[in-house]
């Protein structure tokens, strides 16, 4: 599909096209397209930009990944379709494993996602086929199946995109969870240790940037950044930002009162 460079929604439409291509190529589940639409609605409310609380969460996330003993990046179809190169680059930057983990799991999707990641530079992709032989306790969806060399072994797990059940289950077994979620009200956002409320297509390049810039810091300084981060306070800042932005929009007369039309 040709999208004119002057189209006001060009970036958003390009993202949609990536997901549609991902669906056609077996990466994205049909439900993933619906999930993207829900996230896009929150992105509109945020102003489609990375706000200051997200930057604070990004710094804490980079510090957590750099101090982790065994970090793992969990990948679903939407993430693989949208930011495959960034997944691989971040994994190399913070020495993390990459693992496929799916709610709508099929062997075909696992292999398609792994193949796509290998095409974009991954040297190893876990969680495919028989490698997903371990299970997360108290989780009953296909998300429970994980690699014993990946998420089961991890101390820090990066979970891009919303997944409340799994985030809760991972926390219960002692994992430090970093979430990327445009919805500050979701269980994922409220349960994770660190939640970056932002679009994954903006988050991943920034997380790489922060990780690279912080690599030279000593471990103690990095741990202080992680320990000083309060996820509940950060989410509250996000909600305050949303409320203030909506008030400004109303005050500027940009919202039409449809009851008067």
PDB file of C-alpha atoms in Angstrom, residues 77-219:
ATOM      1  CA  UNK A  77       4.059 -11.589  17.177  1.00  0.00           C
ATOM      2  CA  UNK A  78       3.318  -7.857  17.296  1.00  0.00           C
ATOM      3  CA  UNK A  79       6.724  -7.035  18.740  1.00  0.00           C
ATOM      4  CA  UNK A  80       8.493  -9.236  16.199  1.00  0.00           C
ATOM      5  CA  UNK A  81       6.605  -7.562  13.355  1.00  0.00           C
ATOM      6  CA  UNK A  82       7.240  -4.008  14.555  1.00  0.00           C
ATOM      7  CA  UNK A  83      10.760  -3.934  16.031  1.00  0.00           C
ATOM      8  CA  UNK A  84      12.754  -7.066  15.072  1.00  0.00           C
ATOM      9  CA  UNK A  85      16.071  -5.260  14.538  1.00  0.00           C
ATOM     10  CA  UNK A  86      15.680  -3.399  17.810  1.00  0.00           C
ATOM     11  CA  UNK A  87      15.007  -6.624  19.725  1.00  0.00           C
ATOM     12  CA  UNK A  88      18.231  -8.099  18.398  1.00  0.00           C
ATOM     13  CA  UNK A  89      20.263  -4.947  19.029  1.00  0.00           C
ATOM     14  CA  UNK A  90      18.975  -4.563  22.585  1.00  0.00           C
ATOM     15  CA  UNK A  91      19.720  -8.220  23.312  1.00  0.00           C
ATOM     16  CA  UNK A  92      23.294  -7.753  22.141  1.00  0.00           C
ATOM     17  CA  UNK A  93      23.670  -4.501  24.074  1.00  0.00           C
ATOM     18  CA  UNK A  94      22.561  -5.904  27.450  1.00  0.00           C
ATOM     19  CA  UNK A  95      23.632  -9.515  26.824  1.00  0.00           C
ATOM     20  CA  UNK A  96      20.064 -10.826  26.979  1.00  0.00           C
ATOM     21  CA  UNK A  97      18.442 -13.968  25.629  1.00  0.00           C
ATOM     22  CA  UNK A  98      15.519 -13.705  23.183  1.00  0.00           C
ATOM     23  CA  UNK A  99      12.523 -15.976  23.736  1.00  0.00           C
ATOM     24  CA  UNK A 100       9.304 -16.432  21.788  1.00  0.00           C
ATOM     25  CA  UNK A 101       6.296 -16.510  24.125  1.00  0.00           C
ATOM     26  CA  UNK A 102       2.765 -16.538  22.715  1.00  0.00           C
ATOM     27  CA  UNK A 103      -0.810 -16.568  23.967  1.00  0.00           C
ATOM     28  CA  UNK A 104      -2.086 -17.891  20.618  1.00  0.00           C
ATOM     29  CA  UNK A 105       0.707 -20.412  20.302  1.00  0.00           C
ATOM     30  CA  UNK A 106       1.198 -22.664  17.317  1.00  0.00           C
ATOM     31  CA  UNK A 107       4.356 -24.344  16.112  1.00  0.00           C
ATOM     32  CA  UNK A 108       3.993 -22.488  12.812  1.00  0.00           C
ATOM     33  CA  UNK A 109       3.881 -19.064  14.510  1.00  0.00           C
ATOM     34  CA  UNK A 110       6.809 -19.895  16.781  1.00  0.00           C
ATOM     35  CA  UNK A 111       8.939 -20.911  13.820  1.00  0.00           C
ATOM     36  CA  UNK A 112       7.827 -17.950  11.705  1.00  0.00           C
ATOM     37  CA  UNK A 113       8.760 -15.491  14.454  1.00  0.00           C
ATOM     38  CA  UNK A 114      12.101 -17.203  15.090  1.00  0.00           C
ATOM     39  CA  UNK A 115      12.892 -17.186  11.378  1.00  0.00           C
ATOM     40  CA  UNK A 116      12.023 -13.487  11.189  1.00  0.00           C
ATOM     41  CA  UNK A 117      14.298 -12.692  14.142  1.00  0.00           C
ATOM     42  CA  UNK A 118      17.144 -14.733  12.653  1.00  0.00           C
ATOM     43  CA  UNK A 119      16.682 -12.775   9.421  1.00  0.00           C
ATOM     44  CA  UNK A 120      17.210  -9.580  11.423  1.00  0.00           C
ATOM     45  CA  UNK A 121      20.420 -10.728  13.074  1.00  0.00           C
ATOM     46  CA  UNK A 122      19.490 -12.921  16.038  1.00  0.00           C
ATOM     47  CA  UNK A 123      22.032 -15.640  16.812  1.00  0.00           C
ATOM     48  CA  UNK A 124      19.688 -17.665  19.050  1.00  0.00           C
ATOM     49  CA  UNK A 125      15.929 -17.679  19.646  1.00  0.00           C
ATOM     50  CA  UNK A 126      14.514 -19.685  22.554  1.00  0.00           C
ATOM     51  CA  UNK A 127      11.002 -20.919  23.257  1.00  0.00           C
ATOM     52  CA  UNK A 128      10.377 -22.668  19.948  1.00  0.00           C
ATOM     53  CA  UNK A 129       8.944 -26.182  19.816  1.00  0.00           C
ATOM     54  CA  UNK A 130      10.382 -28.607  22.348  1.00  0.00           C
ATOM     55  CA  UNK A 131      12.562 -25.874  23.832  1.00  0.00           C
ATOM     56  CA  UNK A 132       9.446 -24.477  25.555  1.00  0.00           C
ATOM     57  CA  UNK A 133       9.425 -27.489  27.886  1.00  0.00           C
ATOM     58  CA  UNK A 134       9.092 -25.730  31.243  1.00  0.00           C
ATOM     59  CA  UNK A 135       5.971 -24.132  32.701  1.00  0.00           C
ATOM     60  CA  UNK A 136       5.195 -21.076  34.813  1.00  0.00           C
ATOM     61  CA  UNK A 137       3.137 -22.094  37.878  1.00  0.00           C
ATOM     62  CA  UNK A 138      -0.429 -20.769  38.233  1.00  0.00           C
ATOM     63  CA  UNK A 139      -0.557 -19.704  34.587  1.00  0.00           C
ATOM     64  CA  UNK A 140      -2.945 -21.721  32.452  1.00  0.00           C
ATOM     65  CA  UNK A 141      -2.749 -20.186  28.985  1.00  0.00           C
ATOM     66  CA  UNK A 142      -0.145 -21.154  26.405  1.00  0.00           C
ATOM     67  CA  UNK A 143       1.967 -18.341  27.877  1.00  0.00           C
ATOM     68  CA  UNK A 144       2.857 -20.797  30.653  1.00  0.00           C
ATOM     69  CA  UNK A 145       5.202 -22.692  28.331  1.00  0.00           C
ATOM     70  CA  UNK A 146       8.719 -21.269  28.564  1.00  0.00           C
ATOM     71  CA  UNK A 147      12.274 -22.291  27.900  1.00  0.00           C
ATOM     72  CA  UNK A 148      14.305 -23.619  30.867  1.00  0.00           C
ATOM     73  CA  UNK A 149      17.230 -21.762  29.283  1.00  0.00           C
ATOM     74  CA  UNK A 150      15.241 -18.536  29.006  1.00  0.00           C
ATOM     75  CA  UNK A 151      12.346 -17.057  30.972  1.00  0.00           C
ATOM     76  CA  UNK A 152      12.381 -19.827  33.595  1.00  0.00           C
ATOM     77  CA  UNK A 153      16.046 -19.109  34.347  1.00  0.00           C
ATOM     78  CA  UNK A 154      15.852 -15.314  34.021  1.00  0.00           C
ATOM     79  CA  UNK A 155      16.152 -12.863  36.856  1.00  0.00           C
ATOM     80  CA  UNK A 156      14.927  -9.930  34.719  1.00  0.00           C
ATOM     81  CA  UNK A 157      12.279 -10.321  31.991  1.00  0.00           C
ATOM     82  CA  UNK A 158      11.363  -7.612  29.502  1.00  0.00           C
ATOM     83  CA  UNK A 159       7.708  -8.019  28.516  1.00  0.00           C
ATOM     84  CA  UNK A 160       6.839  -5.738  25.604  1.00  0.00           C
ATOM     85  CA  UNK A 161       3.084  -5.194  25.295  1.00  0.00           C
ATOM     86  CA  UNK A 162       0.246  -5.958  27.652  1.00  0.00           C
ATOM     87  CA  UNK A 163       0.041  -9.332  29.396  1.00  0.00           C
ATOM     88  CA  UNK A 164      -1.370  -9.102  32.918  1.00  0.00           C
ATOM     89  CA  UNK A 165      -1.715 -12.806  33.771  1.00  0.00           C
ATOM     90  CA  UNK A 166       1.858 -13.592  32.863  1.00  0.00           C
ATOM     91  CA  UNK A 167       3.264 -10.511  34.592  1.00  0.00           C
ATOM     92  CA  UNK A 168       1.513 -11.511  37.813  1.00  0.00           C
ATOM     93  CA  UNK A 169       2.723 -15.113  37.487  1.00  0.00           C
ATOM     94  CA  UNK A 170       6.299 -14.031  36.799  1.00  0.00           C
ATOM     95  CA  UNK A 171       6.311 -11.736  39.819  1.00  0.00           C
ATOM     96  CA  UNK A 172       5.050 -14.597  42.008  1.00  0.00           C
ATOM     97  CA  UNK A 173       8.057 -16.737  41.098  1.00  0.00           C
ATOM     98  CA  UNK A 174      10.487 -13.928  41.838  1.00  0.00           C
ATOM     99  CA  UNK A 175      11.155 -12.422  38.426  1.00  0.00           C
ATOM    100  CA  UNK A 176      11.867  -8.713  38.021  1.00  0.00           C
ATOM    101  CA  UNK A 177       9.506  -7.633  35.225  1.00  0.00           C
ATOM    102  CA  UNK A 178       9.931  -4.673  32.892  1.00  0.00           C
ATOM    103  CA  UNK A 179       6.766  -3.966  30.904  1.00  0.00           C
ATOM    104  CA  UNK A 180       6.086  -1.801  27.866  1.00  0.00           C
ATOM    105  CA  UNK A 181       2.405  -0.890  27.859  1.00  0.00           C
ATOM    106  CA  UNK A 182       0.507   2.139  26.526  1.00  0.00           C
ATOM    107  CA  UNK A 183      -2.284   1.530  29.039  1.00  0.00           C
ATOM    108  CA  UNK A 184      -1.275   2.833  32.502  1.00  0.00           C
ATOM    109  CA  UNK A 185      -4.387   1.257  34.049  1.00  0.00           C
ATOM    110  CA  UNK A 186      -3.747  -2.338  32.963  1.00  0.00           C
ATOM    111  CA  UNK A 187      -2.792  -5.154  35.327  1.00  0.00           C
ATOM    112  CA  UNK A 188       0.473  -5.432  33.433  1.00  0.00           C
ATOM    113  CA  UNK A 189       1.338  -1.805  34.154  1.00  0.00           C
ATOM    114  CA  UNK A 190       0.316  -2.014  37.797  1.00  0.00           C
ATOM    115  CA  UNK A 191       1.979  -5.378  38.468  1.00  0.00           C
ATOM    116  CA  UNK A 192       5.357  -4.915  36.766  1.00  0.00           C
ATOM    117  CA  UNK A 193       8.405  -3.660  38.645  1.00  0.00           C
ATOM    118  CA  UNK A 194       9.017  -1.078  35.924  1.00  0.00           C
ATOM    119  CA  UNK A 195       6.428  -0.025  33.361  1.00  0.00           C
ATOM    120  CA  UNK A 196       7.334   2.105  30.367  1.00  0.00           C
ATOM    121  CA  UNK A 197       4.087   3.730  29.232  1.00  0.00           C
ATOM    122  CA  UNK A 198       4.924   4.325  25.601  1.00  0.00           C
ATOM    123  CA  UNK A 199       4.596   2.900  22.105  1.00  0.00           C
ATOM    124  CA  UNK A 200       6.994   0.000  21.569  1.00  0.00           C
ATOM    125  CA  UNK A 201       8.212   1.516  18.288  1.00  0.00           C
ATOM    126  CA  UNK A 202       9.488   4.540  20.221  1.00  0.00           C
ATOM    127  CA  UNK A 203      10.484   2.646  23.356  1.00  0.00           C
ATOM    128  CA  UNK A 204      12.852   0.090  21.860  1.00  0.00           C
ATOM    129  CA  UNK A 205      15.210   2.548  20.108  1.00  0.00           C
ATOM    130  CA  UNK A 206      15.287   4.691  23.241  1.00  0.00           C
ATOM    131  CA  UNK A 207      15.932   1.686  25.492  1.00  0.00           C
ATOM    132  CA  UNK A 208      18.886   0.780  23.271  1.00  0.00           C
ATOM    133  CA  UNK A 209      20.139   4.369  23.445  1.00  0.00           C
ATOM    134  CA  UNK A 210      19.878   4.544  27.245  1.00  0.00           C
ATOM    135  CA  UNK A 211      21.462   1.103  27.664  1.00  0.00           C
ATOM    136  CA  UNK A 212      24.435   2.041  25.510  1.00  0.00           C
ATOM    137  CA  UNK A 213      24.939   5.395  27.237  1.00  0.00           C
ATOM    138  CA  UNK A 214      24.773   3.774  30.696  1.00  0.00           C
ATOM    139  CA  UNK A 215      27.068   0.814  29.954  1.00  0.00           C
ATOM    140  CA  UNK A 216      30.086   2.619  31.392  1.00  0.00           C
ATOM    141  CA  UNK A 217      28.400   3.282  34.745  1.00  0.00           C
ATOM    142  CA  UNK A 218      29.431   1.145  37.712  1.00  0.00           C
ATOM    143  CA  UNK A 219      27.002  -1.481  38.982  1.00  0.00           C
TER     144      UNK A 219
END
